[in-house]
C-alpha positions as protocol buffer text, in pm:
chain_id: "A"
residue {
  index: 1
  type: MET
  ca { x: -1 y: -11 z: -1 }
}
residue {
  index: 2
  type: ASN
  ca { x: 165 y: 344 z: -94 }
}
residue {
  index: 3
  type: GLU
  ca { x: 261 y: 594 z: 167 }
}
residue {
  index: 4
  type: ARG
  ca { x: -27 y: 847 z: 70 }
}
residue {
  index: 5
  type: LEU
  ca { x: -302 y: 587 z: 82 }
}
residue {
  index: 6
  type: ASN
  ca { x: -191 y: 457 z: 407 }
}
residue {
  index: 7
  type: LYS
  ca { x: -210 y: 810 z: 521 }
}
residue {
  index: 8
  type: THR
  ca { x: -584 y: 819 z: 420 }
}
residue {
  index: 9
  type: LEU
  ca { x: -646 y: 534 z: 597 }
}
residue {
  index: 10
  type: ASN
  ca { x: -482 y: 594 z: 915 }
}
residue {
  index: 11
  type: PRO
  ca { x: -533 y: 986 z: 969 }
}
residue {
  index: 12
  type: PRO
  ca { x: -386 y: 1160 z: 1300 }
}
residue {
  index: 13
  type: ILE
  ca { x: -650 y: 1216 z: 1564 }
}
residue {
  index: 14
  type: ALA
  ca { x: -794 y: 1544 z: 1510 }
}
residue {
  index: 15
  type: GLU
  ca { x: -804 y: 1771 z: 1808 }
}
residue {
  index: 16
  type: ILE
  ca { x: -1135 y: 1894 z: 1737 }
}
residue {
  index: 17
  type: TYR
  ca { x: -1480 y: 1877 z: 1923 }
}
residue {
  index: 18
  type: ILE
  ca { x: -1824 y: 1801 z: 1799 }
}
residue {
  index: 19
  type: PRO
  ca { x: -2128 y: 1879 z: 2012 }
}
residue {
  index: 20
  type: THR
  ca { x: -2350 y: 1591 z: 2097 }
}
residue {
  index: 21
  type: HIS
  ca { x: -2627 y: 1737 z: 2286 }
}
residue {
  index: 22
  type: SER
  ca { x: -2614 y: 2105 z: 2202 }
}
residue {
  index: 23
  type: HIS
  ca { x: -2581 y: 2319 z: 1905 }
}
residue {
  index: 24
  type: THR
  ca { x: -2236 y: 2471 z: 1988 }
}
residue {
  index: 25
  type: ILE
  ca { x: -1919 y: 2425 z: 1838 }
}
residue {
  index: 26
  type: VAL
  ca { x: -1551 y: 2498 z: 1924 }
}
residue {
  index: 27
  type: GLN
  ca { x: -1486 y: 2766 z: 1662 }
}
residue {
  index: 28
  type: SER
  ca { x: -1102 y: 2779 z: 1666 }
}
residue {
  index: 29
  type: THR
  ca { x: -1105 y: 2394 z: 1551 }
}
residue {
  index: 30
  type: PHE
  ca { x: -1398 y: 2367 z: 1300 }
}
residue {
  index: 31
  type: PRO
  ca { x: -1243 y: 2402 z: 977 }
}
residue {
  index: 32
  type: LEU
  ca { x: -1087 y: 2060 z: 1020 }
}
residue {
  index: 33
  type: ILE
  ca { x: -1444 y: 1877 z: 1023 }
}
residue {
  index: 34
  type: LEU
  ca { x: -1749 y: 1878 z: 788 }
}
residue {
  index: 35
  type: PRO
  ca { x: -2041 y: 1741 z: 974 }
}
residue {
  index: 36
  type: PHE
  ca { x: -2367 y: 1646 z: 734 }
}
residue {
  index: 37
  type: TYR
  ca { x: -2678 y: 1467 z: 760 }
}
residue {
  index: 38
  type: SER
  ca { x: -2979 y: 1642 z: 608 }
}
residue {
  index: 39
  type: HIS
  ca { x: -3035 y: 1671 z: 239 }
}
residue {
  index: 40
  type: ASN
  ca { x: -3262 y: 1954 z: 315 }
}
residue {
  index: 41
  type: LYS
  ca { x: -3067 y: 2149 z: 572 }
}
residue {
  index: 42
  type: ASP
  ca { x: -2690 y: 2283 z: 575 }
}
residue {
  index: 43
  type: THR
  ca { x: -2576 y: 2069 z: 891 }
}
residue {
  index: 44
  type: PRO
  ca { x: -2271 y: 2341 z: 951 }
}
residue {
  index: 45
  type: THR
  ca { x: -2486 y: 2635 z: 959 }
}
residue {
  index: 46
  type: GLU
  ca { x: -2754 y: 2433 z: 1188 }
}
residue {
  index: 47
  type: LEU
  ca { x: -2476 y: 2370 z: 1439 }
}
residue {
  index: 48
  type: ASN
  ca { x: -2314 y: 2734 z: 1423 }
}
residue {
  index: 49
  type: ALA
  ca { x: -2328 y: 3014 z: 1186 }
}
residue {
  index: 50
  type: ASP
  ca { x: -1967 y: 3085 z: 1159 }
}
residue {
  index: 51
  type: PHE
  ca { x: -1910 y: 2713 z: 1118 }
}
residue {
  index: 52
  type: GLY
  ca { x: -2132 y: 2704 z: 803 }
}
residue {
  index: 53
  type: ARG
  ca { x: -2024 y: 3048 z: 686 }
}
residue {
  index: 54
  type: TYR
  ca { x: -1645 y: 2879 z: 654 }
}
residue {
  index: 55
  type: TRP
  ca { x: -1780 y: 2600 z: 422 }
}
residue {
  index: 56
  type: ASN
  ca { x: -2015 y: 2832 z: 231 }
}
residue {
  index: 57
  type: GLU
  ca { x: -1744 y: 3066 z: 170 }
}
residue {
  index: 58
  type: LYS
  ca { x: -1539 y: 2765 z: 56 }
}
residue {
  index: 59
  type: GLY
  ca { x: -1863 y: 2685 z: -231 }
}
residue {
  index: 60
  type: VAL
  ca { x: -1939 y: 2351 z: -30 }
}
residue {
  index: 61
  type: ASP
  ca { x: -2308 y: 2274 z: 53 }
}
residue {
  index: 62
  type: SER
  ca { x: -2328 y: 2004 z: 331 }
}
residue {
  index: 63
  type: ARG
  ca { x: -2644 y: 1861 z: 177 }
}
residue {
  index: 64
  type: ILE
  ca { x: -2476 y: 1710 z: -136 }
}
residue {
  index: 65
  type: PHE
  ca { x: -2295 y: 1455 z: 74 }
}
residue {
  index: 66
  type: SER
  ca { x: -2625 y: 1309 z: 214 }
}
residue {
  index: 67
  type: ASN
  ca { x: -2721 y: 964 z: 66 }
}
residue {
  index: 68
  type: LEU
  ca { x: -3053 y: 1130 z: -13 }
}
residue {
  index: 69
  type: TYR
  ca { x: -2961 y: 1420 z: -206 }
}
residue {
  index: 70
  type: PRO
  ca { x: -3158 y: 1410 z: -554 }
}
residue {
  index: 71
  type: ALA
  ca { x: -2864 y: 1361 z: -779 }
}
residue {
  index: 72
  type: PRO
  ca { x: -2931 y: 1108 z: -1046 }
}
residue {
  index: 73
  type: ILE
  ca { x: -2660 y: 861 z: -1134 }
}
residue {
  index: 74
  type: ARG
  ca { x: -2542 y: 611 z: -1395 }
}
residue {
  index: 75
  type: VAL
  ca { x: -2397 y: 276 z: -1272 }
}
residue {
  index: 76
  type: PRO
  ca { x: -2294 y: -34 z: -1463 }
}
residue {
  index: 77
  type: PHE
  ca { x: -2554 y: -323 z: -1438 }
}
residue {
  index: 78
  type: LEU
  ca { x: -2375 y: -579 z: -1210 }
}
residue {
  index: 79
  type: ARG
  ca { x: -2721 y: -740 z: -1067 }
}
residue {
  index: 80
  type: VAL
  ca { x: -2724 y: -1112 z: -1015 }
}
residue {
  index: 81
  type: VAL
  ca { x: -3116 y: -1158 z: -1115 }
}
residue {
  index: 82
  type: GLU
  ca { x: -3348 y: -1454 z: -1097 }
}
residue {
  index: 83
  type: ASP
  ca { x: -3418 y: -1626 z: -1413 }
}
residue {
  index: 84
  type: GLY
  ca { x: -3703 y: -1458 z: -1626 }
}
residue {
  index: 85
  type: TYR
  ca { x: -3645 y: -1119 z: -1443 }
}
residue {
  index: 86
  type: VAL
  ca { x: -3354 y: -1016 z: -1658 }
}
residue {
  index: 87
  type: ASP
  ca { x: -3556 y: -839 z: -1928 }
}
residue {
  index: 88
  type: GLU
  ca { x: -3748 y: -614 z: -1632 }
}
residue {
  index: 89
  type: GLU
  ca { x: -3446 y: -551 z: -1462 }
}
residue {
  index: 90
  type: ARG
  ca { x: -3282 y: -397 z: -1777 }
}
residue {
  index: 91
  type: ILE
  ca { x: -3597 y: -131 z: -1799 }
}
residue {
  index: 92
  type: MET
  ca { x: -3391 y: 58 z: -1555 }
}
residue {
  index: 93
  type: CYS
  ca { x: -3104 y: 62 z: -1789 }
}
residue {
  index: 94
  type: ASP
  ca { x: -2990 y: 288 z: -2068 }
}
residue {
  index: 95
  type: GLU
  ca { x: -2867 y: 159 z: -2419 }
}
residue {
  index: 96
  type: LEU
  ca { x: -2491 y: 88 z: -2298 }
}
residue {
  index: 97
  type: GLY
  ca { x: -2629 y: -125 z: -2019 }
}
residue {
  index: 98
  type: TYR
  ca { x: -2587 y: 120 z: -1746 }
}
residue {
  index: 99
  type: GLU
  ca { x: -2862 y: 136 z: -1445 }
}
residue {
  index: 100
  type: LEU
  ca { x: -3027 y: 495 z: -1387 }
}
residue {
  index: 101
  type: TRP
  ca { x: -3124 y: 592 z: -1048 }
}
residue {
  index: 102
  type: LEU
  ca { x: -3260 y: 938 z: -928 }
}
residue {
  index: 103
  type: SER
  ca { x: -3012 y: 920 z: -604 }
}
residue {
  index: 104
  type: ASN
  ca { x: -2753 y: 704 z: -454 }
}
residue {
  index: 105
  type: GLU
  ca { x: -3008 y: 627 z: -177 }
}
residue {
  index: 106
  type: HIS
  ca { x: -3224 y: 480 z: -455 }
}
residue {
  index: 107
  type: TYR
  ca { x: -2930 y: 246 z: -588 }
}
residue {
  index: 108
  type: PHE
  ca { x: -2830 y: 152 z: -269 }
}
residue {
  index: 109
  type: GLN
  ca { x: -3185 y: 38 z: -121 }
}
residue {
  index: 110
  type: SER
  ca { x: -3288 y: -115 z: -458 }
}
residue {
  index: 111
  type: SER
  ca { x: -2974 y: -338 z: -485 }
}
residue {
  index: 112
  type: LYS
  ca { x: -3067 y: -598 z: -227 }
}
residue {
  index: 113
  type: TYR
  ca { x: -3435 y: -646 z: -362 }
}
residue {
  index: 114
  type: GLY
  ca { x: -3622 y: -807 z: -627 }
}
residue {
  index: 115
  type: PRO
  ca { x: -3740 y: -685 z: -926 }
}
residue {
  index: 116
  type: GLY
  ca { x: -4102 y: -592 z: -811 }
}
residue {
  index: 117
  type: ASP
  ca { x: -3945 y: -367 z: -544 }
}
residue {
  index: 118
  type: ARG
  ca { x: -3685 y: -235 z: -766 }
}
residue {
  index: 119
  type: ILE
  ca { x: -3951 y: -110 z: -990 }
}
residue {
  index: 120
  type: PHE
  ca { x: -4175 y: 17 z: -738 }
}
residue {
  index: 121
  type: MET
  ca { x: -3900 y: 229 z: -568 }
}
residue {
  index: 122
  type: ARG
  ca { x: -3760 y: 404 z: -883 }
}
residue {
  index: 123
  type: ASP
  ca { x: -4015 y: 668 z: -881 }
}
residue {
  index: 124
  type: LEU
  ca { x: -4048 y: 738 z: -534 }
}
residue {
  index: 125
  type: THR
  ca { x: -3870 y: 1056 z: -367 }
}
residue {
  index: 126
  type: THR
  ca { x: -3521 y: 986 z: -184 }
}
residue {
  index: 127
  type: GLY
  ca { x: -3691 y: 998 z: 155 }
}
residue {
  index: 128
  type: GLN
  ca { x: -3977 y: 746 z: 29 }
}
residue {
  index: 129
  type: VAL
  ca { x: -3712 y: 537 z: -79 }
}
residue {
  index: 130
  type: ALA
  ca { x: -3515 y: 510 z: 235 }
}
residue {
  index: 131
  type: GLN
  ca { x: -3839 y: 448 z: 443 }
}
residue {
  index: 132
  type: TYR
  ca { x: -3942 y: 140 z: 201 }
}
residue {
  index: 133
  type: GLY
  ca { x: -3591 y: -17 z: 177 }
}
residue {
  index: 134
  type: GLN
  ca { x: -3582 y: 42 z: 581 }
}
residue {
  index: 135
  type: LYS
  ca { x: -3928 y: -114 z: 624 }
}
residue {
  index: 136
  type: ARG
  ca { x: -4123 y: 165 z: 751 }
}
residue {
  index: 137
  type: LEU
  ca { x: -4310 y: 301 z: 479 }
}
residue {
  index: 138
  type: LYS
  ca { x: -4670 y: 312 z: 544 }
}
residue {
  index: 139
  type: MET
  ca { x: -4853 y: 196 z: 217 }
}
residue {
  index: 140
  type: GLU
  ca { x: -5117 y: 480 z: 149 }
}
residue {
  index: 141
  type: ASN
  ca { x: -5336 y: 468 z: -134 }
}
residue {
  index: 142
  type: LYS
  ca { x: -5098 y: 641 z: -382 }
}
residue {
  index: 143
  type: TYR
  ca { x: -4893 y: 350 z: -341 }
}
residue {
  index: 144
  type: ILE
  ca { x: -5136 y: 80 z: -365 }
}
residue {
  index: 145
  type: LYS
  ca { x: -5243 y: 241 z: -696 }
}
residue {
  index: 146
  type: LYS
  ca { x: -4892 y: 213 z: -822 }
}
residue {
  index: 147
  type: ILE
  ca { x: -4888 y: -157 z: -704 }
}
residue {
  index: 148
  type: ASN
  ca { x: -5216 y: -242 z: -892 }
}
residue {
  index: 149
  type: GLU
  ca { x: -5069 y: -54 z: -1195 }
}
residue {
  index: 150
  type: LEU
  ca { x: -4761 y: -257 z: -1208 }
}
residue {
  index: 151
  type: LYS
  ca { x: -4955 y: -568 z: -1148 }
}
residue {
  index: 152
  type: GLU
  ca { x: -5231 y: -513 z: -1434 }
}
residue {
  index: 153
  type: SER
  ca { x: -4943 y: -425 z: -1684 }
}
residue {
  index: 154
  type: GLY
  ca { x: -4787 y: -767 z: -1621 }
}
residue {
  index: 155
  type: LYS
  ca { x: -4473 y: -642 z: -1460 }
}
residue {
  index: 156
  type: PRO
  ca { x: -4338 y: -754 z: -1121 }
}
residue {
  index: 157
  type: TYR
  ca { x: -4479 y: -568 z: -819 }
}
residue {
  index: 158
  type: PRO
  ca { x: -4388 y: -558 z: -482 }
}
residue {
  index: 159
  type: VAL
  ca { x: -4570 y: -797 z: -222 }
}
residue {
  index: 160
  type: LYS
  ca { x: -4534 y: -843 z: 153 }
}
residue {
  index: 161
  type: LYS
  ca { x: -4281 y: -1088 z: 321 }
}
residue {
  index: 162
  type: ASP
  ca { x: -4548 y: -1344 z: 348 }
}
residue {
  index: 163
  type: GLY
  ca { x: -4630 y: -1326 z: -29 }
}
residue {
  index: 164
  type: LEU
  ca { x: -4953 y: -1163 z: 31 }
}
residue {
  index: 165
  type: GLU
  ca { x: -5036 y: -822 z: -160 }
}
residue {
  index: 166
  type: TYR
  ca { x: -5004 y: -501 z: 32 }
}
residue {
  index: 167
  type: GLN
  ca { x: -5325 y: -328 z: 170 }
}
residue {
  index: 168
  type: LYS
  ca { x: -5378 y: 15 z: 274 }
}
residue {
  index: 169
  type: GLY
  ca { x: -5230 y: 96 z: 620 }
}
residue {
  index: 170
  type: ASP
  ca { x: -4954 y: -204 z: 599 }
}
residue {
  index: 171
  type: VAL
  ca { x: -4593 y: -122 z: 650 }
}
residue {
  index: 172
  type: SER
  ca { x: -4325 y: -208 z: 376 }
}
residue {
  index: 173
  type: GLU
  ca { x: -4148 y: -519 z: 455 }
}
residue {
  index: 174
  type: PRO
  ca { x: -3936 y: -616 z: 115 }
}
residue {
  index: 175
  type: VAL
  ca { x: -3714 y: -918 z: 135 }
}
residue {
  index: 176
  type: ILE
  ca { x: -3357 y: -945 z: 23 }
}
residue {
  index: 177
  type: LYS
  ca { x: -3350 y: -1130 z: -290 }
}
residue {
  index: 178
  type: LEU
  ca { x: -2953 y: -1180 z: -312 }
}
residue {
  index: 179
  type: PRO
  ca { x: -2869 y: -1541 z: -355 }
}
residue {
  index: 180
  type: GLY
  ca { x: -2680 y: -1545 z: -37 }
}
residue {
  index: 181
  type: GLY
  ca { x: -2975 y: -1322 z: 165 }
}
residue {
  index: 182
  type: SER
  ca { x: -2849 y: -1082 z: 403 }
}
residue {
  index: 183
  type: GLU
  ca { x: -2517 y: -1243 z: 488 }
}
residue {
  index: 184
  type: GLN
  ca { x: -2397 y: -1143 z: 108 }
}
residue {
  index: 185
  type: TRP
  ca { x: -2580 y: -818 z: 130 }
}
residue {
  index: 186
  type: ASN
  ca { x: -2365 y: -759 z: 455 }
}
residue {
  index: 187
  type: LYS
  ca { x: -2051 y: -832 z: 273 }
}
residue {
  index: 188
  type: GLU
  ca { x: -2132 y: -644 z: -60 }
}
residue {
  index: 189
  type: LYS
  ca { x: -2333 y: -324 z: 87 }
}
residue {
  index: 190
  type: ILE
  ca { x: -1978 y: -129 z: 123 }
}
residue {
  index: 191
  type: ARG
  ca { x: -1891 y: -195 z: -222 }
}
residue {
  index: 192
  type: ILE
  ca { x: -2239 y: -100 z: -366 }
}
residue {
  index: 193
  type: MET
  ca { x: -2230 y: 228 z: -167 }
}
residue {
  index: 194
  type: TYR
  ca { x: -1901 y: 286 z: -291 }
}
residue {
  index: 195
  type: MET
  ca { x: -2001 y: 268 z: -614 }
}
residue {
  index: 196
  type: ALA
  ca { x: -2300 y: 507 z: -603 }
}
residue {
  index: 197
  type: ILE
  ca { x: -2053 y: 739 z: -420 }
}
residue {
  index: 198
  type: ARG
  ca { x: -1805 y: 702 z: -744 }
}
residue {
  index: 199
  type: ALA
  ca { x: -2073 y: 772 z: -971 }
}
residue {
  index: 200
  type: LYS
  ca { x: -2228 y: 1081 z: -788 }
}
residue {
  index: 201
  type: PHE
  ca { x: -1893 y: 1276 z: -739 }
}
residue {
  index: 202
  type: SER
  ca { x: -1766 y: 1214 z: -1069 }
}
residue {
  index: 203
  type: ASP
  ca { x: -1811 y: 1413 z: -1424 }
}
residue {
  index: 204
  type: GLN
  ca { x: -2174 y: 1300 z: -1427 }
}
residue {
  index: 205
  type: HIS
  ca { x: -2216 y: 1598 z: -1148 }
}
residue {
  index: 206
  type: PRO
  ca { x: -1904 y: 1829 z: -1207 }
}
residue {
  index: 207
  type: SER
  ca { x: -1995 y: 2086 z: -929 }
}
residue {
  index: 208
  type: LEU
  ca { x: -2048 y: 1770 z: -661 }
}
residue {
  index: 209
  type: LYS
  ca { x: -1705 y: 1648 z: -761 }
}
residue {
  index: 210
  type: LYS
  ca { x: -1552 y: 1987 z: -704 }
}
residue {
  index: 211
  type: GLN
  ca { x: -1718 y: 2046 z: -380 }
}
residue {
  index: 212
  type: LEU
  ca { x: -1591 y: 1722 z: -228 }
}
residue {
  index: 213
  type: LEU
  ca { x: -1244 y: 1806 z: -357 }
}
residue {
  index: 214
  type: ALA
  ca { x: -1282 y: 2159 z: -179 }
}
residue {
  index: 215
  type: THR
  ca { x: -1333 y: 1986 z: 155 }
}
residue {
  index: 216
  type: GLY
  ca { x: -940 y: 1944 z: 143 }
}
residue {
  index: 217
  type: ASN
  ca { x: -836 y: 1713 z: 415 }
}
residue {
  index: 218
  type: ALA
  ca { x: -1128 y: 1771 z: 657 }
}
residue {
  index: 219
  type: TRP
  ca { x: -1275 y: 1488 z: 830 }
}
residue {
  index: 220
  type: LEU
  ca { x: -1638 y: 1431 z: 672 }
}
residue {
  index: 221
  type: ILE
  ca { x: -1871 y: 1293 z: 909 }
}
residue {
  index: 222
  type: GLU
  ca { x: -2233 y: 1184 z: 898 }
}
residue {
  index: 223
  type: HIS
  ca { x: -2335 y: 1317 z: 1218 }
}
residue {
  index: 224
  type: THR
  ca { x: -2673 y: 1184 z: 1369 }
}
residue {
  index: 225
  type: LYS
  ca { x: -2786 y: 979 z: 1655 }
}
residue {
  index: 226
  type: ASN
  ca { x: -2991 y: 785 z: 1429 }
}
residue {
  index: 227
  type: ASP
  ca { x: -2708 y: 564 z: 1270 }
}
residue {
  index: 228
  type: LYS
  ca { x: -2409 y: 398 z: 1425 }
}
residue {
  index: 229
  type: GLN
  ca { x: -2285 y: 233 z: 1124 }
}
residue {
  index: 230
  type: TRP
  ca { x: -2294 y: 462 z: 828 }
}
residue {
  index: 231
  type: GLY
  ca { x: -2336 y: 764 z: 1048 }
}
residue {
  index: 232
  type: ASP
  ca { x: -2113 y: 835 z: 1419 }
}
residue {
  index: 233
  type: GLY
  ca { x: -2405 y: 758 z: 1639 }
}
residue {
  index: 234
  type: GLY
  ca { x: -2426 y: 1124 z: 1734 }
}
residue {
  index: 235
  type: ASP
  ca { x: -2191 y: 1084 z: 2019 }
}
residue {
  index: 236
  type: GLY
  ca { x: -1859 y: 925 z: 1823 }
}
residue {
  index: 237
  type: THR
  ca { x: -1961 y: 558 z: 1897 }
}
residue {
  index: 238
  type: GLY
  ca { x: -2067 y: 530 z: 1559 }
}
residue {
  index: 239
  type: SER
  ca { x: -1835 y: 406 z: 1258 }
}
residue {
  index: 240
  type: ASN
  ca { x: -1930 y: 664 z: 1003 }
}
residue {
  index: 241
  type: TYR
  ca { x: -1908 y: 431 z: 682 }
}
residue {
  index: 242
  type: LEU
  ca { x: -2060 y: 689 z: 468 }
}
residue {
  index: 243
  type: GLY
  ca { x: -1799 y: 972 z: 576 }
}
residue {
  index: 244
  type: LYS
  ca { x: -1508 y: 752 z: 532 }
}
residue {
  index: 245
  type: LEU
  ca { x: -1622 y: 614 z: 194 }
}
residue {
  index: 246
  type: LEU
  ca { x: -1660 y: 999 z: 106 }
}
residue {
  index: 247
  type: MET
  ca { x: -1267 y: 1064 z: 203 }
}
residue {
  index: 248
  type: TYR
  ca { x: -1179 y: 772 z: 8 }
}
residue {
  index: 249
  type: ARG
  ca { x: -1371 y: 895 z: -311 }
}
residue {
  index: 250
  type: ARG
  ca { x: -1174 y: 1236 z: -234 }
}
residue {
  index: 251
  type: GLU
  ca { x: -828 y: 1095 z: -216 }
}
residue {
  index: 252
  type: GLU
  ca { x: -912 y: 874 z: -547 }
}
residue {
  index: 253
  type: LEU
  ca { x: -988 y: 1195 z: -709 }
}
residue {
  index: 254
  type: ARG
  ca { x: -651 y: 1329 z: -625 }
}
residue {
  index: 255
  type: SER
  ca { x: -436 y: 995 z: -672 }
}
residue {
  index: 256
  type: ASP
  ca { x: -354 y: 813 z: -975 }
}
residue {
  index: 257
  type: VAL
  ca { x: -469 y: 471 z: -863 }
}
residue {
  index: 258
  type: ASP
  ca { x: -693 y: 318 z: -1089 }
}
residue {
  index: 259
  type: GLU
  ca { x: -1055 y: 197 z: -1015 }
}
residue {
  index: 260
  type: GLU
  ca { x: -988 y: -187 z: -974 }
}
residue {
  index: 261
  type: GLU
  ca { x: -745 y: -121 z: -725 }
}
residue {
  index: 262
  type: TRP
  ca { x: -971 y: 101 z: -533 }
}
residue {
  index: 263
  type: LEU
  ca { x: -1269 y: -121 z: -562 }
}
residue {
  index: 264
  type: LYS
  ca { x: -1021 y: -408 z: -413 }
}
residue {
  index: 265
  type: LEU
  ca { x: -919 y: -162 z: -120 }
}
residue {
  index: 266
  type: VAL
  ca { x: -1278 y: -81 z: -41 }
}
residue {
  index: 267
  type: THR
  ca { x: -1408 y: -445 z: -26 }
}
residue {
  index: 268
  type: GLN
  ca { x: -1128 y: -651 z: 46 }
}
residue {
  index: 269
  type: ASP
  ca { x: -835 y: -501 z: 237 }
}
residue {
  index: 270
  type: LYS
  ca { x: -840 y: -614 z: 599 }
}
residue {
  index: 271
  type: ASP
  ca { x: -678 y: -302 z: 727 }
}
residue {
  index: 272
  type: THR
  ca { x: -923 y: -89 z: 561 }
}
residue {
  index: 273
  type: LEU
  ca { x: -1229 y: -286 z: 662 }
}
residue {
  index: 274
  type: SER
  ca { x: -1105 y: -236 z: 1020 }
}
residue {
  index: 275
  type: PHE
  ca { x: -1077 y: 129 z: 995 }
}
residue {
  index: 276
  type: TYR
  ca { x: -1437 y: 128 z: 881 }
}
residue {
  index: 277
  type: LYS
  ca { x: -1559 y: -18 z: 1196 }
}
residue {
  index: 278
  type: HIS
  ca { x: -1347 y: 201 z: 1419 }
}
residue {
  index: 279
  type: PRO
  ca { x: -1583 y: 440 z: 1608 }
}
residue {
  index: 280
  type: MET
  ca { x: -1553 y: 816 z: 1535 }
}
residue {
  index: 281
  type: ASN
  ca { x: -1436 y: 894 z: 1888 }
}
residue {
  index: 282
  type: GLN
  ca { x: -1122 y: 704 z: 1809 }
}
residue {
  index: 283
  type: PHE
  ca { x: -1031 y: 976 z: 1556 }
}
residue {
  index: 284
  type: VAL
  ca { x: -1245 y: 1292 z: 1652 }
}
residue {
  index: 285
  type: LYS
  ca { x: -1288 y: 1416 z: 2024 }
}
residue {
  index: 286
  type: TYR
  ca { x: -1661 y: 1450 z: 2095 }
}
residue {
  index: 287
  type: ASN
  ca { x: -1812 y: 1622 z: 2427 }
}
residue {
  index: 288
  type: PRO
  ca { x: -1557 y: 1926 z: 2496 }
}
residue {
  index: 289
  type: PRO
  ca { x: -1469 y: 1916 z: 2874 }
}
residue {
  index: 290
  type: VAL
  ca { x: -1625 y: 2160 z: 3080 }
}
residue {
  index: 291
  type: VAL
  ca { x: -1401 y: 2447 z: 3220 }
}
residue {
  index: 292
  type: GLU
  ca { x: -1482 y: 2552 z: 3572 }
}
residue {
  index: 293
  type: GLY
  ca { x: -1425 y: 2895 z: 3674 }
}
């Protein structure tokens, strides 16, 4: 592993603080981190006006780092599908065989489910597709209508875990359709997410790529108490997979490492996978000590 890449995987502990229970932040250190979460609100500005102003002056909008930010992507068609479903899967592809999705969240959530779920998910908003994939979307009339339209057209349509059809008031319960089930998904999800990030922060969206590079060497942190795997758990006990993958993409854009080497690094390198799992409070200080007097 080259020296530059090694530094990316093992950055020094940053002497910075992130608030966990308040909307204050140590201003003298704010240029070293860029927390993000919402695709609707600018997280740094929400935390502290000066903090937000710093990144805004650099032309960086923290909303773009959210997986739910509505930036359409083209990604290679790599799905392993069941017999008879290939043609239906391909309707989400262009003439060159690339899948087309409205956001990274669409691609990520759809990658673990079958054709019926995928076709249903493609026209949902980013928020709706996240809820559907996470099994918490309440099936309203508009969703039942869409399902009935798919059924009447002869296309695959989503059904509940037990195979029964959705009724109004049900909550989504899609089933992982990968050959290896949830075990396979847990092994592949980092690769899937990185493929989405590579597409989003590329020449497909020059402005987004430019903003990612404008973050310099700052820690990118999905700062939320709602997720301890992809985010930091709000208090640093989370692993922040998403922020780390964004940092990898940033370094890839600045390096001469080819795509295959990076994909191998992201999916197979044991040191890298260990780095993913380290909680953020091993790299960044949370909850600054109270100074009395």
